[in-house]
mmCIF file of C-alpha atoms in Angstrom:
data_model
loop_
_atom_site.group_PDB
_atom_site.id
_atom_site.type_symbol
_atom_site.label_atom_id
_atom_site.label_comp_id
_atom_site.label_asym_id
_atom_site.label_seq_id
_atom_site.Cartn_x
_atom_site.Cartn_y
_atom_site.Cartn_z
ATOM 1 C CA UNK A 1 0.000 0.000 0.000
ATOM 2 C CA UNK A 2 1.557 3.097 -1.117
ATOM 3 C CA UNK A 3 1.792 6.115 1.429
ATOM 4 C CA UNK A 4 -0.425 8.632 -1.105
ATOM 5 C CA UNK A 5 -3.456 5.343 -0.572
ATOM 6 C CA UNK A 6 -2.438 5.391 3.448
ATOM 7 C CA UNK A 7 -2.764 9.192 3.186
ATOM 8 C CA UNK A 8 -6.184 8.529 1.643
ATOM 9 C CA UNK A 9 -7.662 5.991 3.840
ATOM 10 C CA UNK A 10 -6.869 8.813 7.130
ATOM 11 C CA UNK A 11 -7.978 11.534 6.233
ATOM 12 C CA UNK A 12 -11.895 9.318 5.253
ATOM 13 C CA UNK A 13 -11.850 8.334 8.175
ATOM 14 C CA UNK A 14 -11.189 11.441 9.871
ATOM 15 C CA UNK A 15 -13.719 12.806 7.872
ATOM 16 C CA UNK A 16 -16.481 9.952 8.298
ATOM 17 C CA UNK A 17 -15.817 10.321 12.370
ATOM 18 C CA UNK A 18 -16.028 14.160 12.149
ATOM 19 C CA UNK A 19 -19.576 13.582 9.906
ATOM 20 C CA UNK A 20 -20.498 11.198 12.522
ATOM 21 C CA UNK A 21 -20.274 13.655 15.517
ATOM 22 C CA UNK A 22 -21.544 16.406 14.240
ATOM 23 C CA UNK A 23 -24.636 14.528 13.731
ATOM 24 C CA UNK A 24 -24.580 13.371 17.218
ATOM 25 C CA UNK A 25 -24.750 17.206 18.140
ATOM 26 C CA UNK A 26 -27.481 18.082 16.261
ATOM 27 C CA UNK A 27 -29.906 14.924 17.330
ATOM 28 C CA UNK A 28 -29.036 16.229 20.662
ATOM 29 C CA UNK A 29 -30.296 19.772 20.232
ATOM 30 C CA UNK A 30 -33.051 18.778 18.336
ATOM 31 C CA UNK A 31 -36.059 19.027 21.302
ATOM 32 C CA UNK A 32 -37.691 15.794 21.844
ATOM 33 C CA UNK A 33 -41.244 15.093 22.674
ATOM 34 C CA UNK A 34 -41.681 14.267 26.326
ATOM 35 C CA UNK A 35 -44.043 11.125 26.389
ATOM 36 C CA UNK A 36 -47.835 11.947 28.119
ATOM 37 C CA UNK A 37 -47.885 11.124 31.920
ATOM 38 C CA UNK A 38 -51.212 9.394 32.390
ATOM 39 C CA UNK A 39 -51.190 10.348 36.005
ATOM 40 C CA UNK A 40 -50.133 14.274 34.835
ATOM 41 C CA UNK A 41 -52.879 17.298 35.246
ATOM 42 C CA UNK A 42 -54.569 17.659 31.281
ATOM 43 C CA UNK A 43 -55.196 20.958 29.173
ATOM 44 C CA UNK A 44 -57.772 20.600 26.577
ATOM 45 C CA UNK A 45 -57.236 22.623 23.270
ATOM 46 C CA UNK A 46 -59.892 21.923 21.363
ATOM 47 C CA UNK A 47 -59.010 23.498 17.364
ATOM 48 C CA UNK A 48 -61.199 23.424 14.054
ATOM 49 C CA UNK A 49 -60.552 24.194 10.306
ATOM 50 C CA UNK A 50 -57.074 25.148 8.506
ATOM 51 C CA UNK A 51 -55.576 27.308 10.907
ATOM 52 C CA UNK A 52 -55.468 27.527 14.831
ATOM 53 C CA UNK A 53 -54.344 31.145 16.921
ATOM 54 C CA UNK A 54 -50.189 30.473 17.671
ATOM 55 C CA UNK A 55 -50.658 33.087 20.595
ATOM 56 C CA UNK A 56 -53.904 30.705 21.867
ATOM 57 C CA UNK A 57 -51.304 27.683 21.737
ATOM 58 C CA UNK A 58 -48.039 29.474 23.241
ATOM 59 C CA UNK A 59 -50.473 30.638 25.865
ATOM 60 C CA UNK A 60 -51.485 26.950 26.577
ATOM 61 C CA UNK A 61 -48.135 25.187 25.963
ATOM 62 C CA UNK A 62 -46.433 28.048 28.748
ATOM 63 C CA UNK A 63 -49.076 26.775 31.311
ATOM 64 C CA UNK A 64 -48.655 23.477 30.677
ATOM 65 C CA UNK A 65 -44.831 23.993 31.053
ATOM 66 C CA UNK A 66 -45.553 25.723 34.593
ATOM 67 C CA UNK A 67 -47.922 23.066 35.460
ATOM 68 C CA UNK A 68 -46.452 20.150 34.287
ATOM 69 C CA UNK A 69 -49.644 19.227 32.342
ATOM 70 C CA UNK A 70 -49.948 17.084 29.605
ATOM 71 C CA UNK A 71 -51.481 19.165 26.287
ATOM 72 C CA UNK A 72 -54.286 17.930 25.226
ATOM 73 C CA UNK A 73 -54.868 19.292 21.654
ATOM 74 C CA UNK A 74 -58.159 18.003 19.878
ATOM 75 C CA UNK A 75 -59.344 18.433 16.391
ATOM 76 C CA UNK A 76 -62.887 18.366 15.901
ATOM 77 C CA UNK A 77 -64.050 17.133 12.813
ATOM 78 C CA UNK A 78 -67.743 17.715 11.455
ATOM 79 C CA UNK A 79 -69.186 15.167 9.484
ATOM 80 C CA UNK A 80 -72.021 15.596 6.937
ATOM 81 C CA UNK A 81 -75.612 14.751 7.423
ATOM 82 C CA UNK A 82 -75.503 12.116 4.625
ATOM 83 C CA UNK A 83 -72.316 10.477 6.050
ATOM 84 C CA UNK A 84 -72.025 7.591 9.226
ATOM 85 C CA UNK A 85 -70.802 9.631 12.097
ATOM 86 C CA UNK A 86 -67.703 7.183 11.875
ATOM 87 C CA UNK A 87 -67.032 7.577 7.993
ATOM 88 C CA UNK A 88 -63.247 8.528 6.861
ATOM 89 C CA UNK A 89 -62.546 11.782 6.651
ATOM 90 C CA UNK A 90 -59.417 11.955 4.617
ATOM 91 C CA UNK A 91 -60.485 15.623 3.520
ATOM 92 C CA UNK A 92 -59.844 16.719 6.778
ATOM 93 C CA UNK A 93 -57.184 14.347 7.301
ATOM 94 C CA UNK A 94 -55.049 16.373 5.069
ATOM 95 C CA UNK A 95 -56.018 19.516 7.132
ATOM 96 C CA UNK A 96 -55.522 17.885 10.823
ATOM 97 C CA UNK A 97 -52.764 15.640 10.332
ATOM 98 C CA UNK A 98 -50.343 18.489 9.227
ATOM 99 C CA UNK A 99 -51.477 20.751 12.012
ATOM 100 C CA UNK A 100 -51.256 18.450 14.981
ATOM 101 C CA UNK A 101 -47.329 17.894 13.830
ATOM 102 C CA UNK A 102 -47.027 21.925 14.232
ATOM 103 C CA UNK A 103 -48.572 21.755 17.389
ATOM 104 C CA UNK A 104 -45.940 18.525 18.056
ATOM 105 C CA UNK A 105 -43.276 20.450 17.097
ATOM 106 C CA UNK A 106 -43.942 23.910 19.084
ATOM 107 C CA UNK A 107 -44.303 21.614 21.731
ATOM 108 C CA UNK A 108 -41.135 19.589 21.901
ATOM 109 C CA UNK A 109 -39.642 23.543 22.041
ATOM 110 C CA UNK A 110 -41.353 24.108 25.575
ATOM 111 C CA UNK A 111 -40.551 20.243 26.920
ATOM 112 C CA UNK A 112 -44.477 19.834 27.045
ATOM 113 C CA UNK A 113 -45.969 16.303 26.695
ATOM 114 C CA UNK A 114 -48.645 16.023 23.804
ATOM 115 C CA UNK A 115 -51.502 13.557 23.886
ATOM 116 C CA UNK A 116 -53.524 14.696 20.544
ATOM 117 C CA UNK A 117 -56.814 13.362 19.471
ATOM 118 C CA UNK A 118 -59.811 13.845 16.918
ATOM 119 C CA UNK A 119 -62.999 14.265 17.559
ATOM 120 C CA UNK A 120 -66.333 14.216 15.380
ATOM 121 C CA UNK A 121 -69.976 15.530 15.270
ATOM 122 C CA UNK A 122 -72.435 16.532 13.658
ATOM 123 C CA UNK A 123 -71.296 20.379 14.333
ATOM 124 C CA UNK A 124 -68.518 21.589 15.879
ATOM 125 C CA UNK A 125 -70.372 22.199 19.311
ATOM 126 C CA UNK A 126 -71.543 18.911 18.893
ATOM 127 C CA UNK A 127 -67.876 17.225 18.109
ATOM 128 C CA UNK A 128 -66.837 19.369 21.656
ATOM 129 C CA UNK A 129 -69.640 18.350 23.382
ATOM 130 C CA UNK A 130 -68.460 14.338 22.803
ATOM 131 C CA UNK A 131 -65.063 15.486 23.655
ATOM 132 C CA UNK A 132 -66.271 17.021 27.350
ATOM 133 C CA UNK A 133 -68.093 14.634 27.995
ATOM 134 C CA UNK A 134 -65.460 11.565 27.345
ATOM 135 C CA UNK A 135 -61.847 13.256 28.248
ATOM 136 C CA UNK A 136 -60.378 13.881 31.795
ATOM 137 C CA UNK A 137 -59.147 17.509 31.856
ATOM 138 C CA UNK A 138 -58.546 19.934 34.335
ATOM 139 C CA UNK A 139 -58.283 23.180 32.164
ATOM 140 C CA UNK A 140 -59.909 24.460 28.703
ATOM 141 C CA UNK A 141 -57.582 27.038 26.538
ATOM 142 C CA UNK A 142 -59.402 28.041 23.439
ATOM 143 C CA UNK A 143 -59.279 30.818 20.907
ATOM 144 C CA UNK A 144 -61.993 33.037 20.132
ATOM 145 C CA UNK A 145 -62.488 33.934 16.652
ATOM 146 C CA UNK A 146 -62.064 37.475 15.616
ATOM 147 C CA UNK A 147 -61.949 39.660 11.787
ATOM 148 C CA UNK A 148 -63.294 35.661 10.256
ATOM 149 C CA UNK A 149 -59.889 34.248 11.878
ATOM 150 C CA UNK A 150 -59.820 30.757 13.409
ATOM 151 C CA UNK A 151 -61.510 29.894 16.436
ATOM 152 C CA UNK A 152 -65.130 29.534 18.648
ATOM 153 C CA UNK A 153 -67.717 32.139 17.913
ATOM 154 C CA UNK A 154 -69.240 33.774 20.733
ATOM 155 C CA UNK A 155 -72.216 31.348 21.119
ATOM 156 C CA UNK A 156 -70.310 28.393 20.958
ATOM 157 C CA UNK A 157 -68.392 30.131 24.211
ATOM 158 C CA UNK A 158 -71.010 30.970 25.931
ATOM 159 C CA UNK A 159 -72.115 27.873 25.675
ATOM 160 C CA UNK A 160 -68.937 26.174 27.083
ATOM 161 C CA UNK A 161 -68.567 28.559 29.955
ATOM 162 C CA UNK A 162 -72.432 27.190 31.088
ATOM 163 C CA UNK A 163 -71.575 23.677 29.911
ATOM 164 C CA UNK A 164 -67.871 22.668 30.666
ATOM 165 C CA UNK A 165 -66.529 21.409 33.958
ATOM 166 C CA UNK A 166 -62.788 22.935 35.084
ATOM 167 C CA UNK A 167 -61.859 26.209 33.973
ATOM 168 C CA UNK A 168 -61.980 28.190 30.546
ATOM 169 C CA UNK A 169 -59.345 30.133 29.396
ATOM 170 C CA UNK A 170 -60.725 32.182 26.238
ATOM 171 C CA UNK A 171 -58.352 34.083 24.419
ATOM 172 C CA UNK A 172 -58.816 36.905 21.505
ATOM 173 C CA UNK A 173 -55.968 36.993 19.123
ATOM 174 C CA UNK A 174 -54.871 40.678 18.585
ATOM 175 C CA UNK A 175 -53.807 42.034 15.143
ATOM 176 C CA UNK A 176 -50.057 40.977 16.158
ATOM 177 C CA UNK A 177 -51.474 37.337 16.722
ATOM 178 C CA UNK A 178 -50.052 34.508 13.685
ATOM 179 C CA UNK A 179 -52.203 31.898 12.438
ATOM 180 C CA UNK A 180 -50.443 28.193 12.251
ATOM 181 C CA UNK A 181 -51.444 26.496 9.448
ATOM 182 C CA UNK A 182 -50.806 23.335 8.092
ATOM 183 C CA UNK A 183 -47.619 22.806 5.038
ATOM 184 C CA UNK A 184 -48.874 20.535 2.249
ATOM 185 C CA UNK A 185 -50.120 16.736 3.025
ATOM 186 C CA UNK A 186 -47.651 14.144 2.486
ATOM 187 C CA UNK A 187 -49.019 11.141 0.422
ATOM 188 C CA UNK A 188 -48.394 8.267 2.937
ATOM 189 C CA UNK A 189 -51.059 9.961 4.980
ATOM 190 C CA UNK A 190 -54.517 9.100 3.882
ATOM 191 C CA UNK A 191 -57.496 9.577 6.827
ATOM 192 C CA UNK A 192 -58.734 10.240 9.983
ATOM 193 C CA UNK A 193 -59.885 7.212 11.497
ATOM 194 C CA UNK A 194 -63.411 6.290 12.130
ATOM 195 C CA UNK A 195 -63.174 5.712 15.507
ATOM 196 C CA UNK A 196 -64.185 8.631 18.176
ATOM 197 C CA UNK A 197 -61.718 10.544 19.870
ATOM 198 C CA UNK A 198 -59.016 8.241 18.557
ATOM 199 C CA UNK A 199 -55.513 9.355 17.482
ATOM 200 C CA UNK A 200 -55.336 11.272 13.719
ATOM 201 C CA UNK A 201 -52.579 9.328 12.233
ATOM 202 C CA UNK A 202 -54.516 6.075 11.330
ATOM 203 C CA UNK A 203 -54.073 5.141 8.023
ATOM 204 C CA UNK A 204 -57.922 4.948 6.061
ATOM 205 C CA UNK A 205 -57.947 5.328 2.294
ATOM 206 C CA UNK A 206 -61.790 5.574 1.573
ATOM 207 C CA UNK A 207 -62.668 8.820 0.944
ATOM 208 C CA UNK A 208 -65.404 10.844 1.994
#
């Protein structure tokens, strides 16, 4: 072996060990999603449509953080009149899915657990009314919808404050306030399961 080949072989393998740790470093600062404590106090953040209120969600994911809570974020999906309540949904699927990672990913950033779920009715008040009445929660942080932005019209609060156990946080987004919305659905992805209140990454390709 000639000492131009040996010269070769080092400095690959200096390289492939330099490659190697600095992708140590970066799976290390990458934040990780703390797994749900079952036994931990439970925000419900009940969302609807393409877009949910960032400030609505910081504001929840800081008090979870301070209380050690478990976040709680639930889609609610409205089916159709003409549809099974537990019909596919791989419409909203490709709205949900994409948002629930964002929520995932915001998150990991605070070191706050994430238990997500999907809900579905006949009406959004409806789809919340299942989800009250069949998840343990402590706390309620919603966003009220303001200027046609995303969130629960004033009726729909009312109607939680007189309906819902624990207590209600309602928060109007300001003009400052940015909307999260979903990126584009990846393929692999194909429905929301027909099962209540069960997890949104459940593979279903009949469409509605």
């Amino acid at each position: 072996m000639t000492p131009v080949l040996i010269a070769i072989i080092v400095l690959l393998a200096a390289a492939l060990a330099g490659l190697g740790l600095y992708h140590r470093g970066v799976l290390r600062r990458r934040p990780a999603l703390a797994a749900p404590d079952p036994e931990s106090r439970r925000i419900l953040f009940p969302f609807m449509g393409s877009a949910l209120s960032q400030r609505a969600l910081d504001a929840a994911l800081r008090l979870a953080r301070a209380e050690r809570a478990t976040l709680m974020p639930v889609f609610l999906a409205r089916v159709p009149l003409t549809l099974p309540l537990d019909s596919p949904l791989p419409r909203q699927a490709a709205v949900c899915l994409p948002l629930q990672e964002a929520i995932e990913h915001r998150a990991a950033a605070y070191g706050v657990p994430v238990d997500a779920r999907v809900e579905r009715g006949r009406t959004y008040r409806h789809a919340l009314r299942q989800t009250i009445a069949t998840e343990r929660f402590e706390r309620i942080v919603m966003a009220a919808a303001t200027d046609g932005g995303p969130g629960f019209g004033p009726d729909d609060v009312a109607w939680l404050l007189a309906t819902a156990p624990g207590e209600i946080i309602v928060l109007r987004p300001g003009a400052e306030d940015q909307q999260l919305r979903p990126s584009p659905p990846r393929p692999r992805r194909a429905g929301i399961s027909g099962r209540s209140g069960a997890p949104a990454r459940e593979r279903d390709p009949v469409p509605s």
